[in-house]
Each structure stands twice: as structure tokens, then as C-alpha cells.
Short mmCIF file of C-alpha atoms in Angstrom, two decimals:
data_model
loop_
_atom_site.label_atom_id
_atom_site.label_comp_id
_atom_site.label_asym_id
_atom_site.label_seq_id
_atom_site.Cartn_x
_atom_site.Cartn_y
_atom_site.Cartn_z
CA UNK A 8 74.57 63.33 63.94
CA UNK A 9 77.03 65.13 61.63
CA UNK A 10 79.84 63.10 60.06
CA UNK A 11 82.99 62.64 62.12
CA UNK A 12 81.10 63.43 65.33
CA UNK A 13 82.90 61.82 68.30
CA UNK A 14 81.12 58.95 70.00
CA UNK A 15 81.58 57.46 73.47
CA UNK A 16 84.73 55.44 73.89
CA UNK A 17 86.33 56.55 70.65
CA UNK A 18 89.38 58.67 70.09
CA UNK A 19 92.53 58.86 72.14
CA UNK A 20 92.82 59.16 75.87
CA UNK A 21 93.20 62.71 77.12
CA UNK A 22 96.77 62.04 78.20
CA UNK A 23 98.27 61.17 74.81
CA UNK A 24 101.24 63.12 73.52
CA UNK A 25 99.45 65.10 70.76
CA UNK A 26 96.63 66.01 73.13
CA UNK A 27 99.00 67.22 75.83
CA UNK A 28 101.11 69.16 73.33
CA UNK A 29 98.10 70.89 71.80
CA UNK A 30 96.67 71.68 75.24
CA UNK A 31 100.00 73.16 76.32
CA UNK A 32 100.13 75.43 73.28
CA UNK A 33 96.61 76.74 73.82
CA UNK A 34 97.14 77.07 77.58
CA UNK A 35 100.25 79.18 77.03
CA UNK A 36 98.42 81.41 74.56
CA UNK A 37 95.63 82.03 77.07
CA UNK A 38 98.02 82.64 79.96
CA UNK A 39 100.25 85.06 78.08
CA UNK A 40 97.38 86.63 76.08
CA UNK A 41 99.44 85.99 72.97
CA UNK A 42 97.80 84.00 70.14
CA UNK A 43 99.71 80.89 69.14
CA UNK A 44 100.16 78.84 66.00
CA UNK A 45 97.32 76.45 65.08
CA UNK A 46 97.36 73.02 66.71
CA UNK A 47 96.45 71.05 63.59
CA UNK A 48 100.10 70.18 63.07
CA UNK A 49 99.79 68.22 66.33
CA UNK A 50 96.30 66.72 66.05
CA UNK A 51 95.38 66.95 62.35
CA UNK A 52 92.83 69.17 60.63
CA UNK A 53 89.84 66.85 60.83
CA UNK A 54 90.43 64.48 63.77
CA UNK A 55 87.36 65.56 65.72
CA UNK A 56 87.76 62.98 68.50
CA UNK A 57 91.29 64.16 69.28
CA UNK A 58 90.23 67.81 69.11
CA UNK A 59 87.49 67.22 71.69
CA UNK A 60 90.02 65.33 73.82
CA UNK A 61 92.13 68.51 73.89
CA UNK A 62 89.05 70.53 74.83
CA UNK A 63 88.16 68.09 77.63
CA UNK A 64 91.72 68.20 78.95
CA UNK A 65 91.73 72.00 79.16
CA UNK A 66 88.22 72.01 80.64
CA UNK A 67 89.30 69.61 83.38
CA UNK A 68 92.26 71.85 84.17
CA UNK A 69 90.03 74.91 84.51
CA UNK A 70 87.58 73.09 86.76
CA UNK A 71 90.44 71.82 88.93
CA UNK A 72 91.63 75.43 89.24
CA UNK A 73 88.23 76.50 90.56
CA UNK A 74 86.26 77.54 87.49
CA UNK A 75 82.55 76.72 87.48
CA UNK A 76 80.74 75.49 84.38
CA UNK A 77 77.67 77.62 83.57
CA UNK A 78 76.64 75.97 80.32
CA UNK A 79 77.64 75.33 76.73
CA UNK A 80 77.93 77.18 73.46
CA UNK A 81 77.07 75.80 70.07
CA UNK A 82 79.15 77.08 67.22
CA UNK A 83 79.01 76.99 63.45
CA UNK A 84 75.23 76.62 63.19
CA UNK A 85 74.84 79.45 60.70
CA UNK A 86 75.72 78.76 57.07
CA UNK A 87 77.13 82.30 56.93
CA UNK A 88 79.55 81.55 59.76
CA UNK A 89 80.37 78.14 58.32
CA UNK A 90 81.34 79.84 55.06
CA UNK A 91 83.49 82.31 57.00
CA UNK A 92 85.44 79.48 58.63
CA UNK A 93 85.28 76.91 55.85
CA UNK A 94 83.47 74.14 57.77
CA UNK A 95 80.20 72.29 57.35
CA UNK A 96 79.09 71.05 60.77
CA UNK A 97 78.42 72.46 64.25
CA UNK A 98 80.73 72.26 67.22
CA UNK A 99 80.38 73.04 70.91
CA UNK A 100 82.39 74.45 73.79
CA UNK A 101 82.05 74.97 77.54
CA UNK A 102 80.94 78.18 79.24
CA UNK A 103 82.55 79.14 82.55
CA UNK A 104 81.47 81.61 85.21
CA UNK A 105 84.24 84.07 84.42
CA UNK A 106 82.97 84.36 80.82
CA UNK A 107 79.63 85.88 81.86
CA UNK A 108 79.07 89.64 81.71
CA UNK A 109 75.85 91.51 82.54
CA UNK A 110 73.89 93.40 79.93
CA UNK A 111 75.57 96.73 79.20
CA UNK A 112 78.90 95.71 80.71
CA UNK A 113 82.30 96.83 79.51
CA UNK A 114 84.68 94.01 78.62
CA UNK A 115 88.29 94.91 79.41
CA UNK A 116 90.84 94.88 76.63
CA UNK A 117 92.62 91.56 76.51
CA UNK A 118 89.90 89.64 78.33
CA UNK A 119 89.12 87.93 75.02
CA UNK A 120 91.84 87.37 72.46
CA UNK A 121 91.05 88.60 68.94
CA UNK A 122 87.40 89.23 69.82
CA UNK A 123 84.56 88.82 67.37
CA UNK A 124 80.90 89.24 68.21
CA UNK A 125 77.74 87.49 67.11
CA UNK A 126 74.13 87.81 68.23
CA UNK A 127 72.03 84.80 69.09
CA UNK A 128 69.30 83.30 71.22
CA UNK A 129 70.32 81.79 74.54
CA UNK A 130 68.25 79.25 76.43
CA UNK A 131 68.29 78.53 80.16
CA UNK A 132 67.36 74.95 81.01
CA UNK A 133 64.74 74.13 83.60
CA UNK A 134 65.38 70.38 83.52
CA UNK A 135 68.25 67.99 82.86
CA UNK A 136 68.70 66.63 79.34
CA UNK A 137 70.30 63.31 80.22
CA UNK A 138 67.75 60.65 79.28
CA UNK A 139 65.15 59.93 76.64
CA UNK A 140 65.16 60.66 72.90
CA UNK A 141 66.43 64.24 73.41
CA UNK A 142 64.43 65.32 70.40
CA UNK A 143 63.11 68.80 69.70
CA UNK A 144 59.91 68.19 71.70
CA UNK A 145 61.76 67.04 74.81
CA UNK A 146 64.26 69.86 74.57
CA UNK A 147 61.50 72.43 74.13
CA UNK A 148 59.82 71.15 77.30
CA UNK A 149 63.13 71.31 79.20
CA UNK A 150 63.81 74.96 78.33
CA UNK A 151 62.80 77.36 81.07
CA UNK A 152 63.21 80.52 79.03
CA UNK A 153 64.91 82.21 76.09
CA UNK A 154 66.93 85.42 76.23
CA UNK A 155 68.80 87.58 73.72
CA UNK A 156 72.57 87.13 73.83
CA UNK A 157 75.81 88.45 72.44
CA UNK A 158 78.57 85.90 72.24
CA UNK A 159 82.10 87.27 72.21
CA UNK A 160 84.11 84.68 70.34
CA UNK A 161 87.85 84.61 70.84
CA UNK A 162 90.63 82.57 69.37
CA UNK A 163 93.88 81.55 70.99
CA UNK A 164 95.04 80.76 67.43
CA UNK A 165 96.86 83.61 65.69
CA UNK A 166 94.90 85.47 62.99
CA UNK A 167 91.94 83.10 63.42
CA UNK A 168 93.82 80.69 61.17
CA UNK A 169 91.64 77.76 62.19
CA UNK A 170 90.57 74.43 60.82
CA UNK A 171 87.61 72.65 62.38
CA UNK A 172 89.92 70.73 64.72
CA UNK A 173 91.68 73.94 65.79
CA UNK A 174 88.49 75.62 66.92
CA UNK A 175 87.13 72.51 68.64
CA UNK A 176 90.36 72.04 70.60
CA UNK A 177 90.24 75.76 71.50
CA UNK A 178 86.88 75.32 73.28
CA UNK A 179 84.97 76.19 70.11
CA UNK A 180 86.60 79.64 70.16
CA UNK A 181 84.62 80.60 73.27
CA UNK A 182 85.52 83.91 74.88
CA UNK A 183 82.69 85.55 76.82
CA UNK A 184 78.95 86.09 76.67
CA UNK A 185 76.34 88.67 77.60
CA UNK A 186 72.67 87.92 78.27
CA UNK A 187 69.81 90.37 77.95
CA UNK A 188 67.32 90.98 80.72
CA UNK A 189 64.03 89.98 79.07
CA UNK A 190 63.29 86.28 79.58
CA UNK A 191 60.44 84.52 77.79
CA UNK A 192 59.18 80.91 77.93
CA UNK A 193 58.78 79.25 74.57
CA UNK A 194 55.01 79.39 75.00
CA UNK A 195 55.33 83.10 74.29
CA UNK A 196 58.24 83.17 71.86
CA UNK A 197 59.00 81.49 68.52
CA UNK A 198 62.77 81.14 68.02
CA UNK A 199 62.47 80.29 64.31
CA UNK A 200 60.79 83.51 63.22
CA UNK A 201 62.76 85.81 65.54
CA UNK A 202 64.69 88.48 63.65
CA UNK A 203 68.11 89.73 64.75
CA UNK A 204 69.92 92.97 64.04
CA UNK A 205 73.38 93.70 65.44
CA UNK A 206 75.20 97.01 65.28
CA UNK A 207 78.76 98.03 66.09
CA UNK A 208 79.16 101.73 66.89
CA UNK A 209 75.72 102.35 65.46
CA UNK A 210 76.36 100.67 62.10
CA UNK A 211 74.40 97.55 61.22
CA UNK A 212 76.91 94.75 60.70
CA UNK A 213 74.84 91.57 60.95
CA UNK A 214 71.23 90.52 60.44
CA UNK A 215 69.46 87.18 60.41
CA UNK A 216 66.62 85.07 61.74
CA UNK A 217 66.23 82.08 64.00
CA UNK A 218 65.89 79.88 60.94
CA UNK A 219 69.58 80.56 60.19
CA UNK A 220 70.48 78.42 63.21
CA UNK A 221 70.13 74.86 61.87
CA UNK A 222 66.60 75.78 60.79
CA UNK A 223 65.50 76.17 64.43
CA UNK A 224 67.62 77.10 67.48
CA UNK A 225 65.81 74.39 69.46
CA UNK A 226 67.10 71.83 66.94
CA UNK A 227 70.62 73.08 67.65
CA UNK A 228 70.09 72.54 71.38
CA UNK A 229 68.75 69.03 70.69
CA UNK A 230 71.89 68.25 68.68
CA UNK A 231 74.00 69.48 71.58
CA UNK A 232 71.97 67.55 74.15
CA UNK A 233 72.47 64.25 72.32
CA UNK A 234 76.15 64.91 71.67
CA UNK A 235 76.85 65.97 75.26
CA UNK A 236 75.08 62.90 76.63
CA UNK A 237 76.95 60.62 74.25
CA UNK A 238 80.22 62.10 75.49
CA UNK A 239 79.24 61.46 79.11
CA UNK A 240 78.58 65.05 80.21
CA UNK A 241 74.87 65.81 79.68
CA UNK A 242 73.24 69.20 79.93
CA UNK A 243 71.83 70.07 83.35
CA UNK A 244 69.04 72.24 84.72
CA UNK A 245 70.12 75.82 85.24
CA UNK A 246 72.75 75.78 82.52
CA UNK A 247 72.87 78.39 79.77
CA UNK A 248 73.02 77.23 76.16
CA UNK A 249 74.14 79.70 73.52
CA UNK A 250 72.35 78.17 70.56
CA UNK A 251 74.40 79.66 67.71
CA UNK A 252 74.74 82.77 65.60
CA UNK A 253 71.80 84.15 63.67
CA UNK A 254 74.13 85.99 61.30
CA UNK A 255 77.82 86.55 60.54
CA UNK A 256 80.27 87.30 63.35
CA UNK A 257 82.15 90.58 63.24
CA UNK A 258 85.51 91.66 64.71
CA UNK A 259 85.60 94.40 67.33
CA UNK A 260 88.32 96.69 68.65
CA UNK A 261 88.82 98.52 71.98
CA UNK A 262 86.21 101.22 72.39
CA UNK A 263 83.57 99.47 70.28
CA UNK A 264 79.94 99.47 71.37
CA UNK A 265 77.84 96.47 70.31
CA UNK A 266 74.05 96.40 70.40
CA UNK A 267 71.77 93.56 69.33
CA UNK A 268 68.01 93.29 69.03
CA UNK A 269 66.08 90.02 68.78
CA UNK A 270 62.38 90.43 68.11
CA UNK A 271 60.36 89.28 71.10
CA UNK A 272 63.40 89.21 73.38
CA UNK A 273 64.41 92.86 73.22
CA UNK A 274 67.97 94.11 73.31
CA UNK A 275 71.39 93.25 74.70
CA UNK A 276 74.55 95.34 74.57
CA UNK A 277 78.22 95.36 75.50
CA UNK A 278 81.17 97.69 75.10
CA UNK A 279 84.89 97.02 74.87
CA UNK A 280 87.19 99.17 76.96
CA UNK A 281 90.81 100.00 76.41
CA UNK A 282 91.68 99.04 79.99
CA UNK A 283 93.22 95.74 80.99
CA UNK A 284 91.45 92.47 81.69
CA UNK A 285 89.86 91.73 85.01
#
């Protein structure tokens, strides 16, 4: 487990003053669609336990308001993305039903604040990952299929001025996601050797391979499975796991068309409209 990773029973309760203040700032940014100042002045730059407490607080609020959890996203698995954001370990966030868009969809302007895109491999689980060693072998057996994905990252923090704690508190900068239509079991697909190419408006902006994701995207899912179980909210059958970028993320503007290809899994695409959010 990476250094400073939160463990069960550690860190502050979700109702502490700094947690509530940071959650309020991020909640207001999301509600008004206006990026806010970073929250590290409230919770510190590197207090991972407190940052996840903020994330859990906001997640609980969304669930109470009717949102449905569809899975998790793993962030900062690519060394290229880690260099971009100045961190050295993965993080994770929660995926909700209103974040999902079908292949080829148009994402309304404002639906994701300060959007950036990255291409990756998504996995859909066929079994719970709540018990056992949760090693690569067990995780591989639990995966029903893999599918190409575009993650649309978004930050409620102005100008993406984020420390590791800022992005963790902000649900790992989750915004939206798009899954392709070709689904393959791992018996017919090797995530490590898969090659990715992503274009924006026809120009290649990002390339990479499955090995860029912690050496193996399945290893990233195993890390998430152990961490999620340790925090008391294990991964469940049917959930989607975005395993992490295979290359650098890129900003997009209204009108942009994004297309990604992952060898073996085919293509996935999304456009960004100039019309308002749904």
C-alpha cells in the first residue's frame, strides 16, 4: 500500500470542522458551477485520511439525495499524469449514475467543470471483491469484461491548482465517463500490452500502453479493491472500475470531439457541446 494511505479507523470523523468546511466549499463550487479555491488551507496538503473523509462526506450527501453509485475510478496511476499533478501515488473516487454517458454522446457545456480527458481501460466486475487476498489473480477472476473508456476529469478547484489532498477531497477529480461498446473477457484480452491512442479534433494528443497503469491495469484494480475493503466499502459485482489513464490527460473546450482507440477493445468517442448541462 502506498505511503500515507488511509487505514480503517484512522483519521478524523466525517463531521469535524475542517472536513465540513472543505465539503461546503466543494459543494458550493459544484452547485454554482464556479470553481473554488483549493481546500488544502482547511485540511492540509498531504493529510490523506482527512481528504478521504471529505470525499466520504460528499459521497454520503449525494447518495442521500438519490444518486446511485455505479463504481469507482482510480486516478494518478500513470507516471505521466503523476508528473502533471506533482504526486507519486494513486487515488480513487466514486462514480455515480449521472456521470455515465453512452459511446458517441455529447456532453453539455458545464456538466463537468474545467474538463480534461484521458483514455483508459474500464473493467466491469462479475463478483464482489470483499474477502480474500484481493491479489491480481483473484481480481482477474472477478472481472467479467474489459471495455475501452474515456474519463472526463473535472476539478471543482480553480485552475486545477491541486495538491494530492485537494484532488482526493474533490472525489479524485471525477467528472464523467464514457464506455465503448466492445466488451471482452480477460481470457481474450491482455490489458498490459494494449495500446491506446487518443485524438481531439482529429489530432493525436495522447498515446500509451496498459503497462503505463501501475505496470498492469489489473494491479491497479487490486490496489483499489484492498483499499476500498480496508475503508469499509468494498467493490461489488456489477460495478465499473476505471483503472487509470494510459497516457497524459488533455483539456477540452466546447465543440471538441474526442476519439480513443485501445487495441483489442476498439474505439470510444465523445463530443462536448456548447449547450447547457443536463
